[in-house]
Amino acid sequence: MTSFFSRLSQGKVVVALIVLLLVIDQVIKIWVKTTMVLGQSHTITSWFQIYFIENPGMAFGIELGSKLFLSLFRIVVMGFCIYLLMRLVRRKEHTLGFLVCLSMIIAGGLGNILDSIFYGVIFSDSHGQIAQLFPAGGGYETWFHGWVVDMFYFPLIRGTFPSWLPFWGGESFVFFEPIFNFADACVSVGLVLLLSCYPRTVSILLDGKKKPTDETLDQSASTENE
């Protein structure tokens, strides 16, 4: 009975976390879409801006093939992650930290999937105007072809490369230049924590020659948490 409630508690925690992160992500994106014009920015500090862009690719603006392929690729990857999470919740105890990391990755992936699937249909275009939610004339794209909303910009360091540097000498640069969203941050933080805090558990799950048992995963999680 104790084991049952332990698994049930883990399931509630990860579901609540995924829903919470998804809600935060979508609230931020909808606020940006319905209050800002594409390319508009709000300077919060000298090193932090809310800068509205739309991204056709993956995290931090990386592109991968066609838009439809990218949307389907995201869905397949997130489907596998959800399956893995459900399997671990159903079979495991004492791995809540690992489940939380995996839940952050899933929430981030799902957040960007929602943009790709729905935003092209439910929003009007943001070029030169503030987008309308559920416009009478229809959206700016079709299903699965929506663009991901990005807004967090951290130009921490601005400078100029020295003139003697090959190729880039004399050119200006910005660090950190990528513009990202809350979902991207969830994926990145989740991955970093997963790989740094639970390397043995990750290696066991990724080892195709071994099927992880409850005992091996429990021992791995206990060792990593010590």
CSV table of C-alpha atoms in Angstrom, one decimal:
chain,number,residue,atom,x,y,z
A,1,MET,CA,0.0,0.0,0.0
A,2,THR,CA,2.8,2.4,0.9
A,3,SER,CA,4.5,1.7,-2.5
A,4,PHE,CA,1.2,2.4,-4.3
A,5,PHE,CA,0.8,5.8,-2.7
A,6,SER,CA,4.5,6.6,-3.3
A,7,ARG,CA,4.0,6.0,-7.0
A,8,LEU,CA,0.7,7.9,-7.0
A,9,SER,CA,2.4,10.8,-5.3
A,10,GLN,CA,5.2,10.9,-7.9
A,11,GLY,CA,2.7,10.8,-10.7
A,12,LYS,CA,0.8,13.8,-9.2
A,13,VAL,CA,4.0,15.8,-8.7
A,14,VAL,CA,5.2,15.3,-12.3
A,15,VAL,CA,1.8,16.0,-13.8
A,16,ALA,CA,1.3,19.1,-11.7
A,17,LEU,CA,4.8,20.3,-12.7
A,18,ILE,CA,4.3,19.7,-16.4
A,19,VAL,CA,0.9,21.5,-16.3
A,20,LEU,CA,2.4,24.5,-14.3
A,21,LEU,CA,5.3,24.9,-16.6
A,22,LEU,CA,3.1,24.7,-19.7
A,23,VAL,CA,0.7,27.3,-18.3
A,24,ILE,CA,3.6,29.7,-17.5
A,25,ASP,CA,5.1,29.2,-21.0
A,26,GLN,CA,1.8,29.8,-22.8
A,27,VAL,CA,0.8,32.8,-20.7
A,28,ILE,CA,4.1,34.5,-21.5
A,29,LYS,CA,3.8,33.7,-25.2
A,30,ILE,CA,0.2,34.8,-25.5
A,31,TRP,CA,1.0,38.0,-23.7
A,32,VAL,CA,3.9,38.7,-26.1
A,33,LYS,CA,1.8,37.9,-29.2
A,34,THR,CA,-1.2,40.1,-28.1
A,35,THR,CA,0.8,43.1,-26.8
A,36,MET,CA,3.9,43.4,-29.0
A,37,VAL,CA,4.7,43.8,-32.7
A,38,LEU,CA,7.2,41.4,-34.2
A,39,GLY,CA,10.7,42.9,-33.7
A,40,GLN,CA,9.6,45.1,-30.8
A,41,SER,CA,11.6,45.0,-27.6
A,42,HIS,CA,11.2,46.2,-24.0
A,43,THR,CA,14.5,46.9,-22.2
A,44,ILE,CA,14.4,45.6,-18.6
A,45,THR,CA,18.0,46.1,-17.7
A,46,SER,CA,21.2,46.8,-19.7
A,47,TRP,CA,21.7,43.0,-20.0
A,48,PHE,CA,18.1,41.8,-20.3
A,49,GLN,CA,15.4,42.5,-22.9
A,50,ILE,CA,12.0,41.2,-23.9
A,51,TYR,CA,12.5,41.0,-27.6
A,52,PHE,CA,9.7,39.5,-29.7
A,53,ILE,CA,10.8,37.3,-32.6
A,54,GLU,CA,9.2,34.2,-34.1
A,55,ASN,CA,11.3,31.1,-34.6
A,56,PRO,CA,10.6,28.5,-37.4
A,57,GLY,CA,13.1,26.0,-35.9
A,58,MET,CA,14.1,24.3,-32.7
A,59,ALA,CA,15.5,25.8,-29.5
A,60,PHE,CA,17.5,29.0,-29.8
A,61,GLY,CA,16.6,29.3,-33.5
A,62,ILE,CA,18.2,26.2,-34.8
A,63,GLU,CA,16.4,25.0,-37.9
A,64,LEU,CA,15.9,21.3,-38.9
A,65,GLY,CA,14.3,20.6,-42.3
A,66,SER,CA,10.8,21.6,-43.2
A,67,LYS,CA,8.4,23.1,-40.7
A,68,LEU,CA,6.0,20.1,-40.9
A,69,PHE,CA,8.9,17.6,-40.4
A,70,LEU,CA,10.1,19.6,-37.4
A,71,SER,CA,6.6,19.6,-35.8
A,72,LEU,CA,6.2,15.9,-36.3
A,73,PHE,CA,9.8,15.2,-35.1
A,74,ARG,CA,9.0,17.1,-31.9
A,75,ILE,CA,5.8,15.1,-31.4
A,76,VAL,CA,7.7,11.8,-31.8
A,77,VAL,CA,10.5,12.8,-29.4
A,78,MET,CA,8.0,14.1,-26.8
A,79,GLY,CA,5.9,11.0,-27.2
A,80,PHE,CA,8.9,8.8,-26.3
A,81,CYS,CA,9.8,11.0,-23.4
A,82,ILE,CA,6.2,10.8,-22.0
A,83,TYR,CA,6.2,7.0,-22.5
A,84,LEU,CA,9.5,6.9,-20.5
A,85,LEU,CA,8.2,9.1,-17.8
A,86,MET,CA,5.0,7.0,-17.4
A,87,ARG,CA,7.0,3.9,-17.3
A,88,LEU,CA,9.3,5.2,-14.6
A,89,VAL,CA,6.4,6.5,-12.5
A,90,ARG,CA,4.6,3.2,-12.8
A,91,ARG,CA,7.6,1.0,-11.9
A,92,LYS,CA,9.9,3.2,-9.8
A,93,GLU,CA,10.3,4.8,-6.4
A,94,HIS,CA,12.9,7.1,-5.0
A,95,THR,CA,13.7,8.8,-8.3
A,96,LEU,CA,11.6,11.9,-8.0
A,97,GLY,CA,14.5,14.2,-8.8
A,98,PHE,CA,15.1,12.4,-12.0
A,99,LEU,CA,11.4,12.5,-12.9
A,100,VAL,CA,11.3,16.2,-12.2
A,101,CYS,CA,14.2,16.8,-14.7
A,102,LEU,CA,12.5,14.7,-17.3
A,103,SER,CA,9.2,16.5,-16.6
A,104,MET,CA,10.9,19.9,-17.3
A,105,ILE,CA,12.2,18.6,-20.7
A,106,ILE,CA,8.7,17.3,-21.6
A,107,ALA,CA,7.0,20.5,-20.5
A,108,GLY,CA,9.4,22.6,-22.6
A,109,GLY,CA,9.0,20.3,-25.6
A,110,LEU,CA,5.2,20.4,-25.4
A,111,GLY,CA,5.2,24.1,-25.0
A,112,ASN,CA,6.9,24.6,-28.4
A,113,ILE,CA,4.8,21.9,-29.9
A,114,LEU,CA,1.7,23.8,-29.0
A,115,ASP,CA,3.1,26.9,-30.9
A,116,SER,CA,3.8,24.8,-33.9
A,117,ILE,CA,0.4,23.1,-34.0
A,118,PHE,CA,-2.0,25.8,-33.0
A,119,TYR,CA,-0.5,29.3,-33.3
A,120,GLY,CA,-0.6,29.6,-37.0
A,121,VAL,CA,-4.4,28.9,-36.8
A,122,ILE,CA,-5.4,30.9,-33.7
A,123,PHE,CA,-3.3,34.0,-34.3
A,124,SER,CA,-3.2,36.6,-37.0
A,125,ASP,CA,0.2,37.8,-38.4
A,126,SER,CA,2.5,39.8,-36.1
A,127,HIS,CA,4.4,41.7,-38.9
A,128,GLY,CA,3.8,45.4,-38.4
A,129,GLN,CA,0.8,44.8,-36.2
A,130,ILE,CA,-0.3,43.3,-32.9
A,131,ALA,CA,-1.6,39.8,-33.5
A,132,GLN,CA,-5.3,39.1,-32.8
A,133,LEU,CA,-6.3,35.9,-31.0
A,134,PHE,CA,-8.9,33.9,-33.0
A,135,PRO,CA,-9.1,36.5,-35.9
A,136,ALA,CA,-12.2,36.6,-38.0
A,137,GLY,CA,-10.3,36.1,-41.2
A,138,GLY,CA,-8.3,33.1,-40.0
A,139,GLY,CA,-4.8,32.7,-38.8
A,140,TYR,CA,-1.5,33.4,-40.5
A,141,GLU,CA,-0.7,29.7,-41.3
A,142,THR,CA,-2.2,26.2,-41.4
A,143,TRP,CA,-2.1,23.5,-38.7
A,144,PHE,CA,1.4,22.3,-37.7
A,145,HIS,CA,3.0,25.3,-39.5
A,146,GLY,CA,2.9,27.8,-36.7
A,147,TRP,CA,6.1,29.7,-35.6
A,148,VAL,CA,7.5,29.4,-32.1
A,149,VAL,CA,7.4,32.6,-30.1
A,150,ASP,CA,10.7,33.7,-28.5
A,151,MET,CA,11.3,36.7,-26.2
A,152,PHE,CA,14.1,36.4,-23.7
A,153,TYR,CA,17.3,38.2,-24.8
A,154,PHE,CA,20.4,38.5,-22.6
A,155,PRO,CA,23.0,40.7,-24.4
A,156,LEU,CA,25.4,40.2,-21.4
A,157,ILE,CA,28.5,41.5,-23.1
A,158,ARG,CA,28.8,43.8,-26.1
A,159,GLY,CA,32.1,44.5,-27.8
A,160,THR,CA,34.3,44.5,-30.9
A,161,PHE,CA,36.7,41.8,-32.0
A,162,PRO,CA,40.3,43.0,-32.1
A,163,SER,CA,41.5,44.1,-35.6
A,164,TRP,CA,44.2,41.5,-35.7
A,165,LEU,CA,41.7,38.6,-35.4
A,166,PRO,CA,41.3,36.7,-38.7
A,167,PHE,CA,37.8,36.8,-40.4
A,168,TRP,CA,36.1,38.7,-37.5
A,169,GLY,CA,38.6,41.5,-36.8
A,170,GLY,CA,36.9,44.8,-36.2
A,171,GLU,CA,33.4,43.4,-36.2
A,172,SER,CA,31.0,43.9,-33.3
A,173,PHE,CA,29.7,41.0,-31.2
A,174,VAL,CA,27.1,40.3,-28.5
A,175,PHE,CA,27.3,37.6,-25.8
A,176,PHE,CA,24.8,35.9,-25.2
A,177,GLU,CA,23.0,36.5,-28.6
A,178,PRO,CA,20.3,33.8,-28.9
A,179,ILE,CA,16.7,34.8,-28.2
A,180,PHE,CA,14.7,32.0,-26.5
A,181,ASN,CA,11.5,31.3,-24.6
A,182,PHE,CA,10.5,29.8,-21.3
A,183,ALA,CA,10.0,26.4,-22.9
A,184,ASP,CA,13.6,26.4,-24.2
A,185,ALA,CA,14.8,27.3,-20.8
A,186,CYS,CA,12.9,24.3,-19.3
A,187,VAL,CA,14.4,21.9,-21.8
A,188,SER,CA,18.0,23.3,-21.3
A,189,VAL,CA,17.8,23.3,-17.5
A,190,GLY,CA,16.2,19.9,-17.4
A,191,LEU,CA,18.9,18.4,-19.6
A,192,VAL,CA,21.8,20.0,-17.7
A,193,LEU,CA,20.4,18.7,-14.4
A,194,LEU,CA,19.6,15.3,-15.8
A,195,LEU,CA,23.1,14.8,-17.2
A,196,SER,CA,25.0,16.3,-14.2
A,197,CYS,CA,22.9,14.9,-11.3
A,198,TYR,CA,21.8,11.5,-12.7
A,199,PRO,CA,24.5,10.3,-15.2
A,200,ARG,CA,24.3,6.7,-14.1
A,201,THR,CA,20.5,6.5,-14.4
A,202,VAL,CA,20.7,8.1,-17.9
A,203,SER,CA,23.4,5.6,-19.0
A,204,ILE,CA,21.3,2.7,-17.8
A,205,LEU,CA,18.2,3.9,-19.6
A,206,LEU,CA,20.2,4.6,-22.8
A,207,ASP,CA,22.0,1.3,-22.8
A,208,GLY,CA,20.2,-0.8,-25.3
A,209,LYS,CA,22.0,-4.0,-24.2
A,210,LYS,CA,20.5,-3.8,-20.7
A,211,LYS,CA,17.0,-3.5,-19.6
A,212,PRO,CA,16.9,-1.4,-16.4
A,213,THR,CA,15.3,-3.2,-13.5
A,214,ASP,CA,13.7,-1.5,-10.5
A,215,GLU,CA,16.7,-2.6,-8.4
A,216,THR,CA,19.4,-1.2,-10.7
A,217,LEU,CA,17.6,2.2,-11.1
A,218,ASP,CA,17.0,2.5,-7.4
A,219,GLN,CA,20.7,1.7,-6.7
A,220,SER,CA,21.7,4.3,-9.3
A,221,ALA,CA,19.4,7.0,-8.0
A,222,SER,CA,20.5,6.3,-4.4
A,223,THR,CA,24.2,6.6,-5.3
A,224,GLU,CA,23.7,9.8,-7.3
A,225,ASN,CA,21.7,11.4,-4.4
A,226,GLU,CA,24.3,10.6,-1.8
